[in-house]
XYZ file of C-alpha atoms in Angstrom:
350
model
C 26.666 -69.745 100.179
C 27.866 -72.149 103.190
C 25.101 -74.928 104.120
C 25.848 -76.844 107.293
C 24.658 -80.616 107.931
C 23.522 -80.946 111.812
C 26.796 -82.619 113.253
C 28.873 -82.806 115.916
C 32.441 -83.161 115.531
C 33.982 -83.012 119.082
C 38.114 -83.620 119.186
C 38.838 -86.942 121.361
C 41.393 -84.294 123.928
C 39.610 -82.435 126.223
C 42.150 -79.505 125.705
C 42.637 -79.944 121.839
C 40.092 -77.555 119.836
C 36.934 -78.513 118.862
C 35.069 -78.559 115.605
C 30.955 -78.394 116.466
C 28.272 -77.490 113.447
C 24.737 -77.756 115.013
C 21.401 -76.728 114.282
C 19.622 -74.517 117.273
C 15.921 -73.528 117.238
C 15.274 -70.689 118.633
C 14.366 -70.258 122.488
C 13.145 -67.153 122.823
C 11.384 -64.548 120.262
C 9.935 -61.509 120.952
C 8.324 -58.878 118.522
C 10.417 -56.051 120.230
C 8.024 -52.703 120.293
C 6.899 -50.548 122.396
C 3.126 -51.066 122.564
C 3.683 -54.745 122.103
C 2.191 -55.730 125.797
C 2.072 -59.487 125.257
C 5.699 -59.950 125.427
C 6.910 -63.307 123.858
C 3.285 -64.816 123.506
C 2.713 -63.322 119.794
C 2.498 -65.609 116.765
C 3.808 -63.021 114.359
C 6.538 -60.481 114.357
C 5.838 -57.535 111.843
C 9.320 -55.622 111.496
C 9.069 -52.056 110.183
C 10.302 -48.315 110.554
C 9.151 -45.159 111.871
C 11.257 -42.992 109.972
C 11.250 -38.729 111.364
C 9.060 -39.983 114.002
C 9.433 -38.086 117.250
C 9.793 -40.529 120.184
C 9.706 -43.787 117.924
C 13.199 -45.121 117.212
C 13.676 -45.810 113.209
C 14.128 -49.586 113.457
C 10.586 -49.284 115.700
C 9.539 -52.399 115.006
C 11.942 -56.131 115.330
C 11.960 -59.245 115.987
C 14.581 -60.723 118.760
C 15.731 -64.186 118.342
C 17.630 -65.655 121.654
C 19.033 -69.076 120.777
C 20.538 -71.462 123.668
C 23.494 -72.897 122.492
C 24.206 -75.378 125.711
C 24.528 -78.452 125.960
C 26.559 -78.756 122.336
C 28.233 -75.834 122.853
C 29.342 -75.779 126.484
C 29.215 -72.013 128.239
C 31.523 -70.647 130.676
C 34.862 -71.322 128.692
C 35.550 -67.816 128.158
C 35.099 -65.858 125.526
C 37.970 -65.752 124.028
C 38.064 -69.621 123.342
C 34.606 -69.675 120.848
C 35.301 -68.704 117.125
C 32.201 -68.928 114.728
C 33.107 -69.628 111.621
C 30.207 -69.471 109.840
C 26.170 -68.507 110.543
C 22.868 -69.102 109.116
C 19.647 -67.588 110.458
C 16.392 -68.761 108.539
C 13.034 -67.210 109.237
C 9.584 -67.770 107.570
C 7.689 -64.844 106.040
C 3.727 -65.012 107.742
C 2.293 -62.535 105.847
C 0.358 -62.219 102.567
C 1.982 -60.965 99.442
C 2.589 -57.043 100.002
C 6.155 -56.423 100.334
C 9.035 -56.000 97.560
C 11.477 -58.515 98.016
C 15.339 -55.832 97.965
C 18.145 -58.559 98.254
C 20.439 -55.551 98.464
C 21.910 -53.386 100.958
C 20.541 -49.473 100.788
C 22.208 -46.660 102.070
C 20.875 -44.970 105.152
C 20.486 -41.659 102.625
C 18.121 -43.670 100.659
C 15.836 -43.170 103.845
C 16.550 -39.805 104.327
C 13.120 -37.310 103.604
C 13.058 -36.574 99.898
C 13.542 -32.804 100.835
C 16.927 -33.843 102.481
C 19.995 -32.408 99.859
C 21.477 -35.559 100.817
C 18.649 -37.346 100.255
C 19.721 -40.865 97.604
C 16.842 -41.952 95.360
C 17.106 -46.065 95.932
C 17.927 -47.924 92.812
C 15.388 -50.663 93.576
C 12.197 -51.342 95.145
C 11.846 -52.140 98.877
C 13.752 -52.563 101.839
C 15.729 -55.306 102.529
C 15.368 -57.774 105.880
C 18.335 -57.302 107.756
C 19.582 -58.828 110.847
C 22.065 -57.632 113.448
C 23.811 -58.348 116.608
C 22.020 -58.086 119.580
C 22.817 -55.200 121.902
C 21.943 -54.919 125.635
C 21.550 -52.228 128.613
C 19.096 -51.708 131.704
C 20.592 -54.889 133.016
C 19.571 -57.217 130.352
C 22.736 -59.410 129.050
C 22.789 -62.307 126.832
C 22.753 -65.002 129.494
C 19.182 -62.465 131.161
C 17.571 -62.125 128.258
C 13.723 -64.201 127.860
C 11.014 -63.400 125.901
C 9.425 -61.812 129.223
C 12.297 -59.541 129.345
C 10.342 -56.080 129.435
C 10.468 -53.679 126.416
C 12.467 -50.927 128.522
C 12.948 -49.747 132.111
C 11.393 -46.280 130.720
C 6.932 -46.500 130.637
C 5.705 -46.864 126.785
C 3.646 -43.524 127.720
C 4.895 -41.098 125.950
C 7.341 -42.948 124.033
C 10.934 -41.889 124.222
C 13.379 -42.878 121.660
C 17.206 -45.089 122.753
C 15.397 -46.575 125.610
C 14.447 -50.559 124.773
C 16.710 -52.909 126.476
C 17.978 -55.131 123.832
C 18.126 -53.492 120.144
C 20.307 -53.611 116.939
C 24.019 -52.901 117.407
C 27.421 -53.132 115.431
C 30.060 -54.005 117.627
C 33.724 -52.964 117.022
C 37.277 -54.791 117.043
C 36.717 -54.079 120.959
C 33.492 -55.492 121.480
C 31.468 -51.737 122.100
C 27.775 -51.939 120.918
C 26.522 -48.889 119.088
C 22.956 -48.866 118.750
C 21.469 -48.318 115.641
C 17.789 -48.094 116.182
C 17.945 -44.270 115.269
C 20.916 -44.542 112.786
C 18.967 -42.612 110.169
C 17.738 -39.303 112.230
C 21.445 -39.358 113.572
C 22.803 -40.109 109.922
C 25.023 -42.437 110.290
C 25.031 -46.305 107.969
C 24.519 -49.059 109.809
C 25.954 -52.182 108.181
C 24.545 -55.401 109.228
C 25.173 -59.060 109.750
C 22.955 -60.214 106.456
C 20.359 -59.508 104.073
C 17.548 -61.699 104.233
C 17.455 -64.150 101.144
C 14.299 -65.816 99.154
C 13.725 -67.799 95.733
C 11.549 -64.458 94.551
C 12.414 -62.495 91.788
C 13.608 -58.707 93.213
C 11.164 -56.490 93.406
C 8.436 -59.333 93.611
C 6.232 -59.269 96.052
C 7.228 -61.892 98.702
C 4.581 -64.806 99.089
C 3.378 -66.363 102.317
C 5.248 -69.097 103.677
C 8.440 -67.733 102.088
C 11.845 -69.673 103.461
C 14.336 -66.337 104.579
C 18.008 -67.270 105.009
C 20.545 -64.530 106.679
C 23.802 -66.017 105.972
C 26.017 -63.527 108.851
C 29.269 -61.700 107.775
C 31.167 -63.905 110.483
C 34.169 -61.805 109.572
C 32.593 -58.293 110.940
C 34.396 -56.569 113.014
C 33.242 -57.058 115.811
C 31.072 -60.122 115.439
C 34.115 -62.284 116.821
C 33.356 -60.776 120.590
C 29.907 -60.515 120.218
C 29.117 -64.236 119.612
C 32.494 -65.193 122.052
C 29.878 -63.179 124.747
C 26.641 -64.895 123.947
C 28.701 -68.474 123.343
C 29.937 -67.943 126.326
C 26.796 -66.775 128.793
C 24.542 -69.574 126.684
C 22.629 -67.629 124.604
C 23.293 -65.672 121.113
C 20.867 -63.275 119.932
C 20.420 -61.618 117.360
C 17.702 -58.731 115.991
C 16.098 -58.884 112.722
C 14.838 -55.629 111.628
C 13.850 -53.191 108.237
C 13.672 -49.990 106.842
C 10.164 -50.794 105.479
C 7.916 -48.058 106.283
C 4.828 -48.226 109.330
C 1.980 -46.757 106.578
C -0.686 -49.075 108.215
C -1.412 -51.564 110.776
C 0.948 -51.306 114.409
C 2.099 -47.167 114.801
C 1.304 -46.618 111.356
C -2.760 -45.281 110.810
C -4.809 -46.896 108.271
C -2.847 -47.273 105.161
C -1.568 -50.269 103.192
C 1.043 -52.984 105.569
C 3.762 -53.291 103.263
C 6.471 -54.134 105.921
C 7.745 -57.869 106.724
C 5.678 -60.587 108.926
C 7.359 -63.450 110.130
C 6.306 -66.656 112.223
C 6.822 -66.932 115.817
C 7.681 -70.244 117.820
C 4.860 -69.913 119.376
C 2.336 -69.704 116.006
C -0.238 -73.267 116.129
C 1.625 -74.130 112.701
C 5.099 -73.169 113.644
C 6.370 -76.911 114.869
C 4.127 -78.863 112.518
C 5.239 -77.113 109.439
C 8.679 -76.193 110.642
C 8.092 -72.540 110.944
C 10.482 -71.958 114.050
C 12.739 -69.969 113.561
C 16.008 -71.293 113.261
C 20.134 -70.634 113.374
C 22.918 -72.908 112.353
C 26.559 -72.346 113.627
C 29.588 -73.230 112.653
C 31.927 -73.632 115.900
C 35.625 -73.789 116.594
C 36.048 -74.132 120.185
C 40.473 -73.395 121.037
C 42.294 -75.549 123.323
C 42.050 -75.221 127.031
C 44.638 -73.525 128.757
C 45.152 -76.114 130.768
C 47.654 -77.092 127.995
C 49.180 -80.271 130.138
C 45.917 -81.662 131.731
C 46.961 -81.119 135.420
C 43.590 -79.251 136.373
C 44.780 -76.051 136.466
C 44.459 -73.266 133.753
C 47.023 -70.759 132.174
C 49.874 -71.722 134.803
C 53.472 -71.932 133.581
C 53.423 -74.835 133.620
C 51.431 -74.794 130.846
C 53.080 -72.599 128.828
C 56.063 -74.716 129.464
C 54.321 -77.673 127.756
C 52.751 -75.656 125.028
C 56.206 -75.129 123.531
C 58.293 -78.895 124.577
C 55.179 -80.188 122.264
C 55.435 -77.197 120.113
C 59.346 -77.686 119.615
C 58.736 -81.115 119.403
C 59.919 -82.636 122.604
C 57.125 -84.767 124.534
C 54.523 -83.681 127.050
C 55.768 -83.290 130.187
C 52.277 -85.476 131.716
C 51.457 -87.113 129.120
C 47.911 -85.490 128.920
C 48.797 -82.318 126.907
C 45.786 -81.325 124.506
C 47.109 -80.339 120.472
C 49.233 -77.859 119.511
C 46.326 -76.549 116.907
C 45.170 -74.720 119.012
C 43.126 -72.827 117.341
C 41.476 -75.295 115.444
C 42.204 -74.912 112.157
C 43.845 -78.438 110.657
C 47.886 -76.859 110.602
C 49.569 -78.137 113.786
C 52.233 -75.556 115.570
C 51.628 -72.273 113.130
C 51.663 -68.822 114.376
C 48.341 -68.616 114.322
C 48.382 -71.413 116.851
C 50.258 -69.350 119.215
C 48.513 -66.220 119.079
C 45.610 -67.978 119.896
C 47.238 -70.368 122.796
C 48.442 -66.142 124.306
C 44.752 -64.630 123.434
C 42.909 -67.379 125.272
C 45.475 -67.231 128.190
C 44.967 -63.388 128.181
C 41.027 -63.947 128.598
C 40.986 -62.007 124.615
C 38.550 -62.787 122.145
C 40.321 -64.595 119.538
C 39.388 -65.508 115.957
């Protein structure tokens, strides 16, 4: 696992690549459940599933976490200029020991009905705690999501599937989101960005106040597009979820509650004891397409200046950026050229 220290390392020239590592406390968190009418005021957020329950998503109760990334990471530079090279989410368990720790991926088929011919046995106890990128609909965007954002534009009664405004999602390389809220009943796999890790022994009941960390797979397909759009909008939104069945409590009748629950920032003890969810990001911001530093971005003069400096010539304006355009420490490589033209074209680069 990579550990990230709180630091800001910005290159001197504004047109050069910048490397920024920072810790961001949660700004907007919400227990995202169709019958939570307190919006972002809840002190704790349980996560559980409603498998094969008509009207309810498989991943029924989730924990939405929005992290405002400015001013250390300036927004509005264009999604293609941001490259996240490390990300760690941290949350804290608020429930008494009641759910088994599972640090490994479980296939969707392990959540099929036992009578389903495609059902596969779960080889270990429990279900993993997982984090996904957030997908958006109903007019909600990373820039507009807040704790007060309605669960859906569709009334909660009667319950309806696939209507939540912010949902757990996977992204493809083109940046298109797939809602994975119902992937068990829709019968497809949904690999998360990360699985929660604790100091507990696999199979052990996770104690209250346990710290759960998620090291996000920044190389996952579509992650660059998702993260770039969020950073460009000034807020990265993640979804913590699980397929722990809700046998008790909200939506689950009177059986025992065996699903995780986490502290939200509104919990009285959260700021005192350091239980507020946090996200640590390591980001490289590629150089500006105003390469020659004359105030105009992406012009023929910028392209000419870039290749002049790349070839070892002098900057025509005396104010050019670094030719280490992708910020990896190696100057004038094919990757720098690719990053320059990707950014020039407004694409998602990474």
